Amino acid sequence: MGRSVGSLLVIRRALNAFCENHHLPVEDETAIEAAQQLIAMVRAGESGPDMLLAGIEEWFSDRQGTAAALAPQADNSNHATATSQMNGEEQKSA
């Protein structure tokens, strides 16, 4: 039972750090999904709050990337224009 309690404490520490980093309340849907991911990571053998936090940050980054890829095409074209302007590339008008 001691190992289970220890695992829960490590999961909670990683979740608290994740929520703090992203300004999320623990009740937020993303935080709940993150907790589920953390539990799965511990079941798979991951341990230590730093490893768990790194893993959950990677999951969140991938999740954000997927959401951006699914955004409407108009939003993506605006992003491409803004990115080009930030890179100093001027768009030629015809």
Short mmCIF file of N, CA and C in Angstrom, two decimals:
data_model
loop_
_atom_site.label_atom_id
_atom_site.label_comp_id
_atom_site.label_asym_id
_atom_site.label_seq_id
_atom_site.Cartn_x
_atom_site.Cartn_y
_atom_site.Cartn_z
N MET A 1 0.82 -1.20 0.00
CA MET A 1 0.00 0.00 0.00
C MET A 1 0.86 1.26 0.00
N GLY A 2 2.03 1.20 0.62
CA GLY A 2 2.91 2.35 0.66
C GLY A 2 3.35 2.81 -0.72
N ARG A 3 3.58 1.84 -1.62
CA ARG A 3 3.99 2.18 -2.98
C ARG A 3 2.88 2.92 -3.72
N SER A 4 1.63 2.48 -3.52
CA SER A 4 0.49 3.13 -4.16
C SER A 4 0.34 4.57 -3.71
N VAL A 5 0.47 4.78 -2.42
CA VAL A 5 0.37 6.13 -1.87
C VAL A 5 1.51 6.99 -2.41
N GLY A 6 2.71 6.43 -2.46
CA GLY A 6 3.85 7.16 -3.01
C GLY A 6 3.63 7.53 -4.46
N SER A 7 3.07 6.61 -5.24
CA SER A 7 2.78 6.88 -6.65
C SER A 7 1.75 7.99 -6.79
N LEU A 8 0.74 7.95 -5.94
CA LEU A 8 -0.28 9.00 -5.99
C LEU A 8 0.30 10.36 -5.66
N LEU A 9 1.20 10.40 -4.69
CA LEU A 9 1.83 11.68 -4.34
C LEU A 9 2.68 12.22 -5.48
N VAL A 10 3.40 11.33 -6.15
CA VAL A 10 4.24 11.75 -7.28
C VAL A 10 3.35 12.24 -8.42
N ILE A 11 2.27 11.53 -8.69
CA ILE A 11 1.32 11.96 -9.73
C ILE A 11 0.76 13.33 -9.38
N ARG A 12 0.36 13.51 -8.14
CA ARG A 12 -0.23 14.79 -7.74
C ARG A 12 0.78 15.93 -7.85
N ARG A 13 2.03 15.68 -7.47
CA ARG A 13 3.06 16.72 -7.59
C ARG A 13 3.26 17.11 -9.06
N ALA A 14 3.33 16.12 -9.93
CA ALA A 14 3.50 16.40 -11.36
C ALA A 14 2.28 17.14 -11.90
N LEU A 15 1.09 16.72 -11.49
CA LEU A 15 -0.13 17.39 -11.95
C LEU A 15 -0.19 18.83 -11.45
N ASN A 16 0.17 19.05 -10.19
CA ASN A 16 0.18 20.41 -9.65
C ASN A 16 1.15 21.30 -10.43
N ALA A 17 2.34 20.78 -10.73
CA ALA A 17 3.33 21.55 -11.49
C ALA A 17 2.81 21.85 -12.89
N PHE A 18 2.21 20.86 -13.54
CA PHE A 18 1.65 21.04 -14.88
C PHE A 18 0.57 22.12 -14.86
N CYS A 19 -0.35 22.02 -13.91
CA CYS A 19 -1.43 23.01 -13.81
C CYS A 19 -0.88 24.41 -13.53
N GLU A 20 0.13 24.50 -12.69
CA GLU A 20 0.74 25.79 -12.39
C GLU A 20 1.42 26.37 -13.64
N ASN A 21 2.15 25.52 -14.37
CA ASN A 21 2.84 25.97 -15.58
C ASN A 21 1.88 26.52 -16.63
N HIS A 22 0.68 25.95 -16.69
CA HIS A 22 -0.28 26.32 -17.74
C HIS A 22 -1.48 27.09 -17.20
N HIS A 23 -1.38 27.52 -15.95
CA HIS A 23 -2.43 28.34 -15.32
C HIS A 23 -3.80 27.67 -15.45
N LEU A 24 -3.84 26.39 -15.09
CA LEU A 24 -5.08 25.62 -15.15
C LEU A 24 -5.53 25.23 -13.75
N PRO A 25 -6.82 25.31 -13.48
CA PRO A 25 -7.30 24.73 -12.22
C PRO A 25 -7.30 23.21 -12.35
N VAL A 26 -7.16 22.52 -11.25
CA VAL A 26 -7.11 21.05 -11.27
C VAL A 26 -8.42 20.47 -11.83
N GLU A 27 -9.52 21.21 -11.72
CA GLU A 27 -10.81 20.73 -12.20
C GLU A 27 -10.96 20.87 -13.71
N ASP A 28 -10.05 21.56 -14.37
CA ASP A 28 -10.13 21.80 -15.81
C ASP A 28 -10.08 20.48 -16.57
N GLU A 29 -10.79 20.42 -17.69
CA GLU A 29 -10.83 19.19 -18.50
C GLU A 29 -9.43 18.77 -18.95
N THR A 30 -8.60 19.72 -19.33
CA THR A 30 -7.23 19.39 -19.74
C THR A 30 -6.44 18.82 -18.57
N ALA A 31 -6.64 19.36 -17.38
CA ALA A 31 -5.95 18.85 -16.19
C ALA A 31 -6.40 17.43 -15.87
N ILE A 32 -7.67 17.16 -16.07
CA ILE A 32 -8.19 15.81 -15.82
C ILE A 32 -7.58 14.83 -16.82
N GLU A 33 -7.51 15.24 -18.09
CA GLU A 33 -6.86 14.39 -19.10
C GLU A 33 -5.39 14.18 -18.76
N ALA A 34 -4.74 15.23 -18.28
CA ALA A 34 -3.33 15.12 -17.89
C ALA A 34 -3.17 14.13 -16.74
N ALA A 35 -4.08 14.16 -15.78
CA ALA A 35 -4.03 13.22 -14.66
C ALA A 35 -4.17 11.79 -15.16
N GLN A 36 -5.06 11.58 -16.11
CA GLN A 36 -5.23 10.24 -16.69
C GLN A 36 -3.96 9.78 -17.40
N GLN A 37 -3.33 10.71 -18.10
CA GLN A 37 -2.06 10.39 -18.78
C GLN A 37 -0.98 10.06 -17.75
N LEU A 38 -0.92 10.82 -16.69
CA LEU A 38 0.08 10.57 -15.64
C LEU A 38 -0.12 9.19 -15.01
N ILE A 39 -1.36 8.83 -14.75
CA ILE A 39 -1.64 7.50 -14.18
C ILE A 39 -1.17 6.41 -15.14
N ALA A 40 -1.45 6.59 -16.43
CA ALA A 40 -1.01 5.61 -17.43
C ALA A 40 0.51 5.52 -17.48
N MET A 41 1.17 6.66 -17.34
CA MET A 41 2.64 6.68 -17.36
C MET A 41 3.21 5.91 -16.17
N VAL A 42 2.62 6.09 -15.00
CA VAL A 42 3.08 5.37 -13.80
C VAL A 42 2.84 3.88 -13.96
N ARG A 43 1.69 3.52 -14.50
CA ARG A 43 1.40 2.10 -14.73
C ARG A 43 2.39 1.49 -15.71
N ALA A 44 2.88 2.29 -16.65
CA ALA A 44 3.85 1.81 -17.64
C ALA A 44 5.27 1.77 -17.09
N GLY A 45 5.45 2.24 -15.85
CA GLY A 45 6.76 2.14 -15.22
C GLY A 45 7.52 3.44 -15.06
N GLU A 46 6.97 4.55 -15.53
CA GLU A 46 7.62 5.84 -15.34
C GLU A 46 7.59 6.19 -13.85
N SER A 47 8.62 6.87 -13.39
CA SER A 47 8.62 7.26 -11.98
C SER A 47 9.38 8.56 -11.81
N GLY A 48 9.13 9.20 -10.74
CA GLY A 48 9.80 10.47 -10.43
C GLY A 48 9.04 11.64 -11.00
N PRO A 49 8.84 12.67 -10.20
CA PRO A 49 8.05 13.81 -10.65
C PRO A 49 8.65 14.53 -11.86
N ASP A 50 9.97 14.59 -11.95
CA ASP A 50 10.58 15.27 -13.10
C ASP A 50 10.32 14.53 -14.40
N MET A 51 10.45 13.19 -14.37
CA MET A 51 10.17 12.39 -15.56
C MET A 51 8.71 12.49 -15.95
N LEU A 52 7.84 12.42 -14.96
CA LEU A 52 6.41 12.51 -15.24
C LEU A 52 6.05 13.88 -15.80
N LEU A 53 6.61 14.92 -15.23
CA LEU A 53 6.31 16.27 -15.71
C LEU A 53 6.81 16.44 -17.15
N ALA A 54 8.00 15.94 -17.44
CA ALA A 54 8.52 16.03 -18.81
C ALA A 54 7.60 15.27 -19.78
N GLY A 55 7.15 14.10 -19.36
CA GLY A 55 6.26 13.31 -20.20
C GLY A 55 4.92 13.97 -20.43
N ILE A 56 4.38 14.59 -19.40
CA ILE A 56 3.07 15.21 -19.54
C ILE A 56 3.19 16.51 -20.35
N GLU A 57 4.31 17.19 -20.24
CA GLU A 57 4.52 18.38 -21.08
C GLU A 57 4.63 17.99 -22.55
N GLU A 58 5.28 16.86 -22.83
CA GLU A 58 5.37 16.37 -24.21
C GLU A 58 3.97 16.00 -24.72
N TRP A 59 3.19 15.32 -23.89
CA TRP A 59 1.82 14.98 -24.26
C TRP A 59 1.02 16.24 -24.58
N PHE A 60 1.15 17.25 -23.74
CA PHE A 60 0.40 18.49 -23.92
C PHE A 60 0.83 19.20 -25.20
N SER A 61 2.13 19.21 -25.46
CA SER A 61 2.65 19.83 -26.67
C SER A 61 2.10 19.13 -27.91
N ASP A 62 2.12 17.80 -27.89
CA ASP A 62 1.57 17.03 -29.01
C ASP A 62 0.08 17.30 -29.17
N ARG A 63 -0.61 17.39 -28.06
CA ARG A 63 -2.05 17.66 -28.07
C ARG A 63 -2.33 19.04 -28.67
N GLN A 64 -1.54 20.02 -28.31
CA GLN A 64 -1.70 21.37 -28.85
C GLN A 64 -1.41 21.38 -30.35
N GLY A 65 -0.39 20.64 -30.77
CA GLY A 65 -0.05 20.56 -32.18
C GLY A 65 -1.17 19.94 -32.99
N THR A 66 -1.80 18.91 -32.46
CA THR A 66 -2.92 18.26 -33.13
C THR A 66 -4.09 19.22 -33.24
N ALA A 67 -4.35 19.97 -32.19
CA ALA A 67 -5.45 20.93 -32.21
C ALA A 67 -5.20 22.01 -33.27
N ALA A 68 -3.96 22.46 -33.38
CA ALA A 68 -3.63 23.48 -34.38
C ALA A 68 -3.79 22.93 -35.79
N ALA A 69 -3.43 21.66 -35.98
CA ALA A 69 -3.54 21.04 -37.30
C ALA A 69 -5.01 20.88 -37.71
N LEU A 70 -5.89 20.75 -36.74
CA LEU A 70 -7.31 20.57 -37.02
C LEU A 70 -8.06 21.90 -37.13
N ALA A 71 -7.38 23.02 -36.90
CA ALA A 71 -8.02 24.33 -36.96
C ALA A 71 -8.49 24.60 -38.39
N PRO A 72 -9.51 25.44 -38.55
CA PRO A 72 -10.01 25.78 -39.89
C PRO A 72 -8.90 26.33 -40.77
N GLN A 73 -9.01 26.07 -42.06
CA GLN A 73 -7.97 26.46 -43.02
C GLN A 73 -7.70 27.96 -42.99
N ALA A 74 -8.72 28.79 -42.81
CA ALA A 74 -8.53 30.24 -42.78
C ALA A 74 -7.59 30.63 -41.65
N ASP A 75 -7.73 29.97 -40.50
CA ASP A 75 -6.85 30.27 -39.38
C ASP A 75 -5.41 29.91 -39.71
N ASN A 76 -5.21 28.79 -40.41
CA ASN A 76 -3.86 28.38 -40.78
C ASN A 76 -3.22 29.35 -41.75
N SER A 77 -4.02 29.90 -42.70
CA SER A 77 -3.43 30.84 -43.66
C SER A 77 -3.05 32.13 -42.96
N ASN A 78 -3.83 32.57 -41.98
CA ASN A 78 -3.46 33.75 -41.20
C ASN A 78 -2.19 33.51 -40.42
N HIS A 79 -2.05 32.30 -39.88
CA HIS A 79 -0.84 31.94 -39.14
C HIS A 79 0.37 31.97 -40.07
N ALA A 80 0.21 31.44 -41.29
CA ALA A 80 1.32 31.42 -42.24
C ALA A 80 1.73 32.85 -42.61
N THR A 81 0.75 33.73 -42.78
CA THR A 81 1.06 35.13 -43.09
C THR A 81 1.81 35.78 -41.94
N ALA A 82 1.33 35.57 -40.73
CA ALA A 82 1.99 36.16 -39.56
C ALA A 82 3.39 35.60 -39.40
N THR A 83 3.56 34.31 -39.64
CA THR A 83 4.88 33.70 -39.53
C THR A 83 5.83 34.27 -40.56
N SER A 84 5.36 34.44 -41.79
CA SER A 84 6.19 35.02 -42.84
C SER A 84 6.62 36.43 -42.48
N GLN A 85 5.70 37.20 -41.93
CA GLN A 85 6.03 38.57 -41.56
C GLN A 85 7.02 38.60 -40.41
N MET A 86 6.90 37.68 -39.46
CA MET A 86 7.83 37.64 -38.34
C MET A 86 9.22 37.23 -38.81
N ASN A 87 9.29 36.43 -39.86
CA ASN A 87 10.58 35.99 -40.38
C ASN A 87 11.19 37.02 -41.32
N GLY A 88 10.53 38.16 -41.50
CA GLY A 88 11.07 39.22 -42.33
C GLY A 88 10.83 39.00 -43.81
N GLU A 89 9.99 38.07 -44.15
CA GLU A 89 9.69 37.80 -45.54
C GLU A 89 8.50 38.65 -45.94
N GLU A 90 8.70 39.49 -46.90
CA GLU A 90 7.62 40.33 -47.36
C GLU A 90 6.83 39.59 -48.42
N GLN A 91 5.54 39.72 -48.36
CA GLN A 91 4.70 39.09 -49.37
C GLN A 91 4.53 40.08 -50.51
N LYS A 92 4.73 39.57 -51.70
CA LYS A 92 4.59 40.41 -52.89
C LYS A 92 3.13 40.44 -53.30
N SER A 93 2.63 41.63 -53.56
CA SER A 93 1.25 41.73 -54.03
C SER A 93 1.26 41.81 -55.54
N ALA A 94 0.31 41.13 -56.16
CA ALA A 94 0.26 41.05 -57.61
C ALA A 94 -0.44 42.23 -58.21
#
